[in-house]
Coordinates of C-alpha atoms and ligand atoms in Angstrom, one line a residue:
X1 CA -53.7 -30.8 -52.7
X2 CA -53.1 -30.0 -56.3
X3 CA -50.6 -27.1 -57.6
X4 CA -51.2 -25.9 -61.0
X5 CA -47.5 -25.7 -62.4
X6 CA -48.2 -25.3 -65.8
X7 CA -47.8 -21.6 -65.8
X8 CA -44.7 -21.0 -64.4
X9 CA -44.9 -17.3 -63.5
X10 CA -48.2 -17.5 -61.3
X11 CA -46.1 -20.9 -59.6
X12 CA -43.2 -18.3 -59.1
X13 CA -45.0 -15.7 -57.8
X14 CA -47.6 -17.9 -55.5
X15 CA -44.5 -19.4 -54.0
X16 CA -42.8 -15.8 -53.9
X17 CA -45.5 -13.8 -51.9
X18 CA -46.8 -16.5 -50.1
X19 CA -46.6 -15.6 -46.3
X20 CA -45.4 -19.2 -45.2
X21 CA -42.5 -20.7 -45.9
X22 CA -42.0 -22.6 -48.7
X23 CA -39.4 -24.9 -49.9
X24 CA -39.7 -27.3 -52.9
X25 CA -37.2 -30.1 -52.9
X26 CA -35.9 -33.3 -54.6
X27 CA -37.4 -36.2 -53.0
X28 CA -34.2 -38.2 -52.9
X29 CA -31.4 -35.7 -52.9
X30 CA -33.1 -33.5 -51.1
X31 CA -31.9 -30.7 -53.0
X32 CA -33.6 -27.5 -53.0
X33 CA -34.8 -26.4 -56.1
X34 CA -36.7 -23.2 -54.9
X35 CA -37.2 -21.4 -51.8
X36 CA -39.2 -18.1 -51.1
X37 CA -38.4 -15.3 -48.9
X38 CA -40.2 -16.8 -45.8
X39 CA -38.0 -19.5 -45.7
X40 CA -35.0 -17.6 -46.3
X41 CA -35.7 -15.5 -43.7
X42 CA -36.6 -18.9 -41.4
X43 CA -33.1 -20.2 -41.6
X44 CA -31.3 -17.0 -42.2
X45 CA -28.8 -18.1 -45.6
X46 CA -29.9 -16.2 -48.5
X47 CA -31.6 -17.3 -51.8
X48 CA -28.8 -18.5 -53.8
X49 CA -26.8 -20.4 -50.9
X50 CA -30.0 -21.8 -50.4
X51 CA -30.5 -23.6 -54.0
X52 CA -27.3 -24.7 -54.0
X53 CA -27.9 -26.5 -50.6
X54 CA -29.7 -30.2 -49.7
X55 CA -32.8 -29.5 -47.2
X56 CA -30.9 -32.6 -44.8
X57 CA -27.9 -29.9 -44.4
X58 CA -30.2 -27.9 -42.3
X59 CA -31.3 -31.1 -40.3
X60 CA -29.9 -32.2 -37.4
X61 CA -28.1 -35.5 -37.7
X62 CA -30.5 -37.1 -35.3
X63 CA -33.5 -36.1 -37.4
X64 CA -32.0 -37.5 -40.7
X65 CA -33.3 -40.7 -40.0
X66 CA -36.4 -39.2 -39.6
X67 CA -36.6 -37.5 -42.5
X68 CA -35.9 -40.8 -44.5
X69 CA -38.5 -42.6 -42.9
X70 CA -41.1 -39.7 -43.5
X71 CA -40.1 -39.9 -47.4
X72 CA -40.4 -43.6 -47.3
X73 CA -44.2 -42.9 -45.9
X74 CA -44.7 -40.1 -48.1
X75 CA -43.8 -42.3 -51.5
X76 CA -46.3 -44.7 -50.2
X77 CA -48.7 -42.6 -50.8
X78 CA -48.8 -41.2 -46.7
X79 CA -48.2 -37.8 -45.9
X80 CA -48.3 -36.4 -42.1
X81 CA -47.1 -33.7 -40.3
X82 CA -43.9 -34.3 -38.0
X83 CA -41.6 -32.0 -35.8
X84 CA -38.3 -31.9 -36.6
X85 CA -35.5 -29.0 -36.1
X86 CA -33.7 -26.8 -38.4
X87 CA -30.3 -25.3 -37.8
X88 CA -29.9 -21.6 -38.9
X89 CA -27.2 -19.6 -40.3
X90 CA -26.5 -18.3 -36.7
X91 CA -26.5 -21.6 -35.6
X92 CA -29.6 -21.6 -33.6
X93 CA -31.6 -24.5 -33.7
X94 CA -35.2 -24.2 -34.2
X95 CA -38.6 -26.2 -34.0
X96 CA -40.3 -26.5 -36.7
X97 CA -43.2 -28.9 -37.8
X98 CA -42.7 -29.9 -41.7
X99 CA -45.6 -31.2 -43.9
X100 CA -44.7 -32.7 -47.1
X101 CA -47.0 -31.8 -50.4
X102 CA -47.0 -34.0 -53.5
X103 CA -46.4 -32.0 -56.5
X104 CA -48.1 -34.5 -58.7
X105 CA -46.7 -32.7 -62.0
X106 CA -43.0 -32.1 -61.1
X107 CA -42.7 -36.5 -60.3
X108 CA -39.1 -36.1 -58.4
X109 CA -40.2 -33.2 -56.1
X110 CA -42.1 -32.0 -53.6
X111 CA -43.2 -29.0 -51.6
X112 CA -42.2 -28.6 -48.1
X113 CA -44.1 -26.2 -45.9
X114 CA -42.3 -25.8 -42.4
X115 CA -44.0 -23.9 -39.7
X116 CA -41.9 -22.2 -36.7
X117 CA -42.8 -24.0 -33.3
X118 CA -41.6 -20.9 -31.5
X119 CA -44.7 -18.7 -30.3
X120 CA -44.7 -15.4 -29.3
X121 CA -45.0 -16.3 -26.1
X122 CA -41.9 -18.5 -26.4
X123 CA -40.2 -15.8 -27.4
X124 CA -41.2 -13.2 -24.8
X125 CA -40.1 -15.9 -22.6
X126 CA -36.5 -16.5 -24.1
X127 CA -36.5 -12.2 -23.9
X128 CA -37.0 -12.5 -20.7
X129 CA -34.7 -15.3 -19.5
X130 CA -31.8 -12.7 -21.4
X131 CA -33.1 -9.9 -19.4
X132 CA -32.9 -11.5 -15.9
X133 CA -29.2 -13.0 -17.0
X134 CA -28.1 -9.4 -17.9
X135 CA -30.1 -8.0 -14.8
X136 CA -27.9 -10.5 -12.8
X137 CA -24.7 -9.3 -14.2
X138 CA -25.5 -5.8 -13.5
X139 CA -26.7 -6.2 -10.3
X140 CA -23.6 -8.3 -9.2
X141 CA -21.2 -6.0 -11.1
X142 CA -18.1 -5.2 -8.7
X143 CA -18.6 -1.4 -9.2
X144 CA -21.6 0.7 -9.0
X145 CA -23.9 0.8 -11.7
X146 CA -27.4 2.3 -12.0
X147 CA -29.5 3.3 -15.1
X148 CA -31.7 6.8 -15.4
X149 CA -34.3 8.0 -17.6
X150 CA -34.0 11.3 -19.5
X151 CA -35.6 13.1 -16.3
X152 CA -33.0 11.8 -14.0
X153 CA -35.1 9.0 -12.4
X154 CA -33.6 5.9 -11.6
X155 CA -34.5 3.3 -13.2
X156 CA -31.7 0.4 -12.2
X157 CA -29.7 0.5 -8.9
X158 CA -27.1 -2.4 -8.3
X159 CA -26.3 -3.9 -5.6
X160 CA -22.9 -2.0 -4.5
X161 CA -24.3 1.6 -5.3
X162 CA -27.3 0.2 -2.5
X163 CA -26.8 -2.9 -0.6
X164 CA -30.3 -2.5 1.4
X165 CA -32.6 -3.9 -1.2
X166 CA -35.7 -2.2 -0.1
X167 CA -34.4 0.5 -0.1
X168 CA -33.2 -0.1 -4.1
X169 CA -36.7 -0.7 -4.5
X170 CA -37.7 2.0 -3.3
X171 CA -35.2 4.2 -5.0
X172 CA -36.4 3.0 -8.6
X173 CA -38.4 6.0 -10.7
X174 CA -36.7 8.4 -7.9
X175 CA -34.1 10.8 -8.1
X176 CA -31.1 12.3 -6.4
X177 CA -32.9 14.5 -4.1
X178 CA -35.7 11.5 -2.6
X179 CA -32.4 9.8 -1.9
X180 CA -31.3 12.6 -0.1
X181 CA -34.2 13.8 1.7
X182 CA -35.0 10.1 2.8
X183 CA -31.1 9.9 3.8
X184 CA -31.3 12.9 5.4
X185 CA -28.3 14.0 3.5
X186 CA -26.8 17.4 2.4
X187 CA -29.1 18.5 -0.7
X188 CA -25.6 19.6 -2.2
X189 CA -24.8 16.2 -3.2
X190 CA -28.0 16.0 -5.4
X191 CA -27.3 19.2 -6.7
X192 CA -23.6 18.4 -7.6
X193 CA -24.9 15.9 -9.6
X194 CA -27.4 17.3 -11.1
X195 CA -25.2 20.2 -12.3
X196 CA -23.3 17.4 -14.0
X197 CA -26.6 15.9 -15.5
X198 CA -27.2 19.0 -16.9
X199 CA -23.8 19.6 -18.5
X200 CA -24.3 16.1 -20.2
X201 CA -27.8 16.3 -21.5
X202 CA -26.0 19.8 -23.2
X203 CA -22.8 18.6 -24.6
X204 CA -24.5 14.6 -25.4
X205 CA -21.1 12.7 -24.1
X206 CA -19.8 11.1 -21.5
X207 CA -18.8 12.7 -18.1
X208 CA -16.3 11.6 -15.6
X209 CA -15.9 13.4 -12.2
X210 CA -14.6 12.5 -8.6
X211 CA -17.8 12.6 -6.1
X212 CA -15.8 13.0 -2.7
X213 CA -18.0 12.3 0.6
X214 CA -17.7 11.5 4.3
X215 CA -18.5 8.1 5.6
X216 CA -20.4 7.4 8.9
X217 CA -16.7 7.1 10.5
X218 CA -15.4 10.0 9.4
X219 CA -13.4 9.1 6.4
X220 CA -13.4 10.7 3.4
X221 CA -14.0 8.5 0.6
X222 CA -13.7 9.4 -2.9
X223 CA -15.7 7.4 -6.1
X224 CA -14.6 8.0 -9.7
X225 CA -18.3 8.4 -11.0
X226 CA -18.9 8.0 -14.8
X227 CA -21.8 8.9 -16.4
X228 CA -22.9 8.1 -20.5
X229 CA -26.0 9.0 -22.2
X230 CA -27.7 6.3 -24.4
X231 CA -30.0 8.0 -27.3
X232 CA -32.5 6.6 -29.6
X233 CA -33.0 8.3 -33.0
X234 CA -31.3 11.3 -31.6
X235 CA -33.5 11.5 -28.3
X236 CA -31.9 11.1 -25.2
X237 CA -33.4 8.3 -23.9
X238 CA -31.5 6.9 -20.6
X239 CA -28.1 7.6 -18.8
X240 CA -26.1 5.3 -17.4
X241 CA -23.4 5.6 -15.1
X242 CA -20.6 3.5 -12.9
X243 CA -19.3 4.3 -9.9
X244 CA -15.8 3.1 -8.5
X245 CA -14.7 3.7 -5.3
X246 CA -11.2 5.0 -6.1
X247 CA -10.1 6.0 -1.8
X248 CA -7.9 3.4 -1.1
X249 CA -6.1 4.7 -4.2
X250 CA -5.9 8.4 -3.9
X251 CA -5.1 7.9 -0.3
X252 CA -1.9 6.0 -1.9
X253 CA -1.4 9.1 -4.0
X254 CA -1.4 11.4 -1.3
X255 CA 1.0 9.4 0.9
X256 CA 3.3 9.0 -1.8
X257 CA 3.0 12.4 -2.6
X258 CA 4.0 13.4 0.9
X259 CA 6.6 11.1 0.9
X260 CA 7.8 12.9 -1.6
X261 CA 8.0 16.2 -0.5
X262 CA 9.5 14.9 2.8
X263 CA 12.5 13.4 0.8
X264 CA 12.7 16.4 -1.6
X265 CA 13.3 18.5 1.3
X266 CA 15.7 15.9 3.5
X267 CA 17.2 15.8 -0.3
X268 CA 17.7 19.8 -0.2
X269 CA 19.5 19.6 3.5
X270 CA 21.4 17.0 2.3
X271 CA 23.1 19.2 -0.5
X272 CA 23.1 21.7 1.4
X273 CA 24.7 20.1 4.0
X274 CA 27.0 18.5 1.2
X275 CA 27.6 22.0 0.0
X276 CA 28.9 23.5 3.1
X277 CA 30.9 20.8 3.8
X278 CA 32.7 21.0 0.8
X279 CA 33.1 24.3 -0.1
X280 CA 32.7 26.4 3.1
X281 CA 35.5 24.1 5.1
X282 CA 37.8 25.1 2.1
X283 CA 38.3 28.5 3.6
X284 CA 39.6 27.4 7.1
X285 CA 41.2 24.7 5.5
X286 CA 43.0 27.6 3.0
X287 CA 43.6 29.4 6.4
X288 CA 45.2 25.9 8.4
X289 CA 47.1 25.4 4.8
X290 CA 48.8 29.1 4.8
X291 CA 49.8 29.3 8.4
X292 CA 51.5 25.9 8.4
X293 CA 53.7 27.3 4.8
X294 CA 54.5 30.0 7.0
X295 CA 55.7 27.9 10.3
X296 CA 57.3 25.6 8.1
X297 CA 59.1 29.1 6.6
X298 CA 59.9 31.3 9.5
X299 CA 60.1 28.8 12.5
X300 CA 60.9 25.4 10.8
X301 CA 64.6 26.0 12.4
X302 CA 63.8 26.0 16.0
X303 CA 62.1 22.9 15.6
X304 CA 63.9 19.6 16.5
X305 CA 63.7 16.3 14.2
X306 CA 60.0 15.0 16.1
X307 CA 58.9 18.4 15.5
X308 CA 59.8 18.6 12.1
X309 CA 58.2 15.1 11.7
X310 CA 54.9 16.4 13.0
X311 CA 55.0 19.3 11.4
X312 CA 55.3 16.9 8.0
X313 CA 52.1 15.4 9.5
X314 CA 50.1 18.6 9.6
X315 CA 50.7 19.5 6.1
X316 CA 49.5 16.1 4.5
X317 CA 46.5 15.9 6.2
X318 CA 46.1 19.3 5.4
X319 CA 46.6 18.7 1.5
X320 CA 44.5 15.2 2.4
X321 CA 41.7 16.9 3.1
X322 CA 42.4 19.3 0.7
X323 CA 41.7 16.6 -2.3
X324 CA 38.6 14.8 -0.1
X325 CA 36.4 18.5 -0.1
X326 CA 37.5 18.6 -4.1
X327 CA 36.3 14.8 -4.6
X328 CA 33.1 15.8 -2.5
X329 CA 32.4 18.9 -4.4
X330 CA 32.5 17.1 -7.7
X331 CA 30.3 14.2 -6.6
X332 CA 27.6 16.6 -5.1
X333 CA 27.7 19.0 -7.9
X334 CA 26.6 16.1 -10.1
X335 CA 23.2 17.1 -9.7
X336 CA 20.1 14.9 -9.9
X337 CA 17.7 17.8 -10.7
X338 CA 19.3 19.0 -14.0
X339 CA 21.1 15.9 -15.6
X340 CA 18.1 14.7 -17.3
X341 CA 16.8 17.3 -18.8
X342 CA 20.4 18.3 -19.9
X343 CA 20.8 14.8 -22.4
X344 CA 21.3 15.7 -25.8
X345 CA 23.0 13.3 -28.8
X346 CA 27.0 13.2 -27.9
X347 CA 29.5 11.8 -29.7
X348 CA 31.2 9.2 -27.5
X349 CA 34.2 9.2 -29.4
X350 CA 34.9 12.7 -29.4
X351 CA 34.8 12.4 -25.5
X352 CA 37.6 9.7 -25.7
X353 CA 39.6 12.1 -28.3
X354 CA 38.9 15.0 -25.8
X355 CA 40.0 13.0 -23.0
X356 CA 42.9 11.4 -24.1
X357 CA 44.3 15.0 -25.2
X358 CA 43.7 15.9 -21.5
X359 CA 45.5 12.9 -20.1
X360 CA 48.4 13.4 -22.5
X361 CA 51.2 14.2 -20.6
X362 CA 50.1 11.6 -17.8
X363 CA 50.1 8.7 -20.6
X364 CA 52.9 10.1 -21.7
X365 CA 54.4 9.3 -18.3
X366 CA 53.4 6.1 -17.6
X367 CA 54.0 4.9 -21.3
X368 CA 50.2 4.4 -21.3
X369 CA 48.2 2.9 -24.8
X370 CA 45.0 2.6 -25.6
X371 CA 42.9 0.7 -28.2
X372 CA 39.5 1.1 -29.0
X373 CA 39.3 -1.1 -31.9
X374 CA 35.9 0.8 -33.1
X375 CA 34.6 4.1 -33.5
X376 CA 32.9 4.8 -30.5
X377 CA 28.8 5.9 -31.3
X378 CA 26.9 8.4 -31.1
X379 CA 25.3 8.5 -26.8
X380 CA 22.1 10.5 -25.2
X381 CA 24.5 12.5 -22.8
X382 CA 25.6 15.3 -20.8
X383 CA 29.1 15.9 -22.2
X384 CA 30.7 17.2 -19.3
X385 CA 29.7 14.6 -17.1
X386 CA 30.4 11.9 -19.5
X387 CA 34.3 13.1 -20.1
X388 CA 34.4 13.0 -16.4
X389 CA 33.3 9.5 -16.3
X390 CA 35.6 8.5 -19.0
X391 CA 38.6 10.7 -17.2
X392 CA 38.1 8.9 -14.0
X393 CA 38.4 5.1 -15.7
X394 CA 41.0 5.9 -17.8
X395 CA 43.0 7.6 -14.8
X396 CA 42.5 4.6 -12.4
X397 CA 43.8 2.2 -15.1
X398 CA 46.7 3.9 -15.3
X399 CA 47.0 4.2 -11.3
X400 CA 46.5 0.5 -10.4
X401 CA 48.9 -0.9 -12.6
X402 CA 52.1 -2.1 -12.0
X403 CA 53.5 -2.5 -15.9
X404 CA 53.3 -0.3 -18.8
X405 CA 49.0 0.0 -18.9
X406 CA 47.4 -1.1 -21.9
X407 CA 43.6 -0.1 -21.7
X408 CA 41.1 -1.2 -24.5
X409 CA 37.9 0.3 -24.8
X410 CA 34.8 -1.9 -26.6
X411 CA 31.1 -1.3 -27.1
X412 CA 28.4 -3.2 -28.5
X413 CA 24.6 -2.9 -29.4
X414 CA 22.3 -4.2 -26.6
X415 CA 18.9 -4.2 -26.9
X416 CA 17.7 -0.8 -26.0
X417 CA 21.0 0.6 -25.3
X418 CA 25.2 0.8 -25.6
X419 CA 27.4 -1.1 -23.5
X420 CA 31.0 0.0 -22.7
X421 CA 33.7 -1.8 -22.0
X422 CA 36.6 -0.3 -20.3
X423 CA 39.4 -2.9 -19.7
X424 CA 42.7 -2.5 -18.1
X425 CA 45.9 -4.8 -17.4
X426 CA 46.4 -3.8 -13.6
X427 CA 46.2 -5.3 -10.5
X428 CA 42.3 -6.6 -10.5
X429 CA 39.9 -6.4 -8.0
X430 CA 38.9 -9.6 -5.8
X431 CA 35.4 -10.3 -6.0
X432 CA 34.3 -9.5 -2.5
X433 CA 35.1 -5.4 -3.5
X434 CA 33.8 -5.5 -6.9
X435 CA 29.9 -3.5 -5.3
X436 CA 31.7 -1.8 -2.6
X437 CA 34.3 -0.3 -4.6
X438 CA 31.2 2.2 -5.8
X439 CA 30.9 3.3 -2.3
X440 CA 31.9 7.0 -1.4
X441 CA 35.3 6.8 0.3
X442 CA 36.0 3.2 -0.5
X443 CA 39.6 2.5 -1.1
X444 CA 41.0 -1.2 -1.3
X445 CA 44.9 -0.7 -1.1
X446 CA 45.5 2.7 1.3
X447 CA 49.2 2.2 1.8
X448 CA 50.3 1.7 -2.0
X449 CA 47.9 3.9 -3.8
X450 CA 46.9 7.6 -3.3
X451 CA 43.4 8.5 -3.4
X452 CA 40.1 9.9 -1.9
X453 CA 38.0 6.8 -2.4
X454 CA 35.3 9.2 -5.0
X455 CA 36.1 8.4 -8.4
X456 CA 34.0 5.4 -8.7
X457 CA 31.1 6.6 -6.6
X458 CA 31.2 10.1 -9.2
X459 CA 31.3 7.5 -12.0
X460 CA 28.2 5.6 -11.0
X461 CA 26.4 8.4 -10.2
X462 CA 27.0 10.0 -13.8
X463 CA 25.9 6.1 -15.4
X464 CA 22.3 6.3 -13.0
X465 CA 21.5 9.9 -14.2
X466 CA 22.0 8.4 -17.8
X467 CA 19.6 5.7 -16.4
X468 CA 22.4 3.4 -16.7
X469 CA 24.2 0.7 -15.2
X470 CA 27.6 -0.1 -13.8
X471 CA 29.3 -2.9 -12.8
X472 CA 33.6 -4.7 -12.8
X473 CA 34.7 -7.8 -13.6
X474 CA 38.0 -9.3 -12.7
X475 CA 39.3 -12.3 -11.6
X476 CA 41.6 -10.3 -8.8
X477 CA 44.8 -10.9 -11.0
X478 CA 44.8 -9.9 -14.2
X479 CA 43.3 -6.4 -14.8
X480 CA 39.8 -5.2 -14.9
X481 CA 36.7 -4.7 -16.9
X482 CA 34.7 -1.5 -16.3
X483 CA 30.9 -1.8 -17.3
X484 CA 28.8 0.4 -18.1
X485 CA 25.6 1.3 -20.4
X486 CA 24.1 4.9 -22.1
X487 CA 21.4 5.2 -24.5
X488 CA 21.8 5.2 -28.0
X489 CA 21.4 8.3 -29.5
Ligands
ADP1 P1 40.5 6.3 -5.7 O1 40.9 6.0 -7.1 O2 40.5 7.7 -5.3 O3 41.0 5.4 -4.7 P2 38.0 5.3 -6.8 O4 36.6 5.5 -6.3 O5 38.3 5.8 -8.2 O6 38.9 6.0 -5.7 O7 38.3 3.8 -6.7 C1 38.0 3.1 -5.5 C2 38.9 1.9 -5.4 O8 38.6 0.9 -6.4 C3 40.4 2.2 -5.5 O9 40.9 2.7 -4.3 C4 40.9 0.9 -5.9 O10 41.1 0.1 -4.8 C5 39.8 0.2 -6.8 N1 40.0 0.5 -8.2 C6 39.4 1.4 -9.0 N2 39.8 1.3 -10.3 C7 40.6 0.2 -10.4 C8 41.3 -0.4 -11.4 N3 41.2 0.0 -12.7 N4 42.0 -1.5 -11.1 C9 42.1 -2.0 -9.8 N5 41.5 -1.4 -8.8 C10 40.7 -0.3 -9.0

């Protein structure tokens, strides 16, 4: 075959409009020197990637040799047809026959004419193959999935929305009320749906609702049901939906939600219980408390020395249980319920300053110091609470120490909170009492030290509702170091 190329705009425009592709390369560089849209559009790069490519960059390496041999043919003077594969810009390989033209004019080049190998039906085929891989997904899909037209019918059913697969068959161009009338089920269910359907096709998004049905055993068993409509140029087309059985789940919700209300309501008894104990007994306690003053006034001097001794008895566990009802009224009117929402930003070191005036006279006393070498920052607290933490510490350090106390109070900037450091130079705590110590009532050394066993336990308490944590550590000799941690403010 002989191209005219003397006239270079009919060449341009032959090669441009031609409905094959065409490529026209260097015989030995292989580089392309023009390219029309065809072939463009054949292996997907555009125009001017394409010119500034070699045709063997599109070969596969095992068809370079090839390609060399058929040049060495074609410059003797034979030209066939041979198969050979091109890789695309989307790196799909594909068949193509190539036939090699002399352009007897342009010496150094020639015209390459490639023809897809891919038929139609080759391609229907490849369609299908996807379809069936995809159809396989769907059908395997852990939840349920199904597919329906604009009128509702069903068009896909998977697997775990029907197991039966006649019946799935059967089901396809069908709609909720066959599947109820064949099921002999309520007509309610279809209708549920449908009124959800409805409310879809009107507001054109998605829809999520909980169906909630009765199995063959009597359990009720609930499936999250998601529906989405699929349009094409603005026409509904098909809807597709999921269904996930959500029972064993909402069956979890409602026994934790149970749960719940049983402990809120042991948790109301509790206080109340707690409440009575502490402040009620005060008044027969206040009653016990006056009528020993007056024995101990009026009749005191009829008793002999044993009875004066018991009498002695009387009183302090009178005033003992006095200061246990006090500790117990503080700890339970630290209340769970109306801490958190009560946080605002505190300033830590005004609590110190605050306490310390309180706990003047006592320091005074005891020829207390303290050193907080920093400023301490600015918390997420309930005030009140807090100074009553800080009170409590400071008090105890003073209380367990047998020389002058020296308390030093650190902090330092943890990762998403403050940590305190209250350290003291008393008489430790061995490591066996350092969680137990926390405990209500808990009291290591009864016969040196006066107390009621609550401070800690009020302490700890005050650190949880701040979300919190507390904690000593001491080697049992040579003081302590109370832990604890707030947020940052
Ligand atoms: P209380 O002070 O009324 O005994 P707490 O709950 O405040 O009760 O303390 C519980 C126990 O922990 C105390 O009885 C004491 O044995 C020990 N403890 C608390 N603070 C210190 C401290 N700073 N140094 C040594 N022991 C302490």
């Amino acid at each position: 075959m002989r191209v005219e190329t003397k006239n270079q705009d009919s060449w341009n425009l032959l090669v441009e409009h031609s409905n094959v592709p065409i490529i026209v390369c260097s015989i030995d560089s292989t580089a392309i020197i023009e390219v029309n849209k065809f072939s463009q559009k054949l292996i997907g790069h555009s125009n001017d990637f394409l010119k500034k490519s070699l045709l063997t960059d599109f070969l596969i390496d095992s068809d370079i040799d090839n390609w060399t041999s058929q040049i060495k043919l074609f410059k003797l003077g034979v030209t066939d047809n041979w198969e050979t594969q091109l890789l695309t810009k989307h790196n799909e390989i594909v068949a193509v026959e190539l036939k090699i033209i002399d352009l007897q004019e342009e010496t150094n080049s020639c015209l390459i004419i490639p023809k897809s190998l891919v038929s139609e039906a080759n391609k229907v085929d490849a369609l299908k193959k996807k379809l069936s891989f995809y159809e396989t997904i769907l059908m395997q899909m852990p939840t349920e999935f199904a597919v329906l037209d604009a009128k509702w019918h069903y068009l896909f059913i998977n697997h775990n929305s029907i197991k039966d697969a006649e019946f799935r068959e059967w089901m396809v161009g069908k709609t909720d009320f066959d599947f109820c009338s064949y099921r002999n089920k309520d007509f309610s269910i279809a209708e549920n749906r449908h009124k959800q359907y409805e409310e879809l096709a009107r507001t054109k998004t998605g829809k999520e609702w909980v169906d909630e049905h009765l199995t063959k055993d009597g359990q009720t068993k609930y499936v999250l049901r998601q529906l989405y409509p699929y349009f094409v140029e603005g026409k509904l087309d098909m809807n597709f939906g999921f269904g996930i059985d959500i029972t064993e789940r909402i069956n979890a919700e409602k026994e934790r939600e149970k749960i719940l209300k049983e402990m809120t309501i042991q948790n109301e008894e509790l206080k109340q219980f707690a409440y009575i104990t502490s402040h009620d007994l005060k008044e027969p306690l206040r009653t016990i408390s006056g009528f020993i003053s007056i024995i101990q006034r009026k009749y005191a001097k009829h008793f002999d020395e044993k009875g004066l001794e018991y009498l002695q008895f009387v009183i302090d566990s009178a005033n003992r249980m006095g200061d246990l009802l006090t500790g117990l009224k503080s700890f339970v009117t630290v209340d769970f319920d109306t801490i958190e929402d009560q946080l605002v930003e505190t300033d830590a070191q005004k609590i110190l300053d605050d306490s310390l005036a309180n706990l003047k006279l006592k320091f005074l006393e005891t020829n207390t110091s303290v050193v907080t070498p920093n400023k301490l920052p600015l918390v997420q607290g309930h005030p009140q609470y807090l100074s009553q933490l800080f009170q409590n510490l400071l008090l105890n350090a003073v209380k367990f120490c047998k020389n002058d106390p020296i308390i030093k109070i650190t902090w330092e900037n943890k990762e998403d909170h403050i940590q305190f450091a209250f350290s003291d130079n008393g008489i430790g705590i061995d490591a066996k009492f350092q969680e137990r110590i926390f405990n209500l009532f808990n009291r290591l050394d009864k016969n040196n030290y006066e107390g009621t066993g609550m401070g800690l336990a009020i302490c700890k308490k005050v650190v949880l509702l701040h979300k919190g944590t507390m904690w000593v550590e001491s080697d049992g000799v040579n003081g302590s170091t109370f832990f604890f941690t707030l947020k940052a403010s």
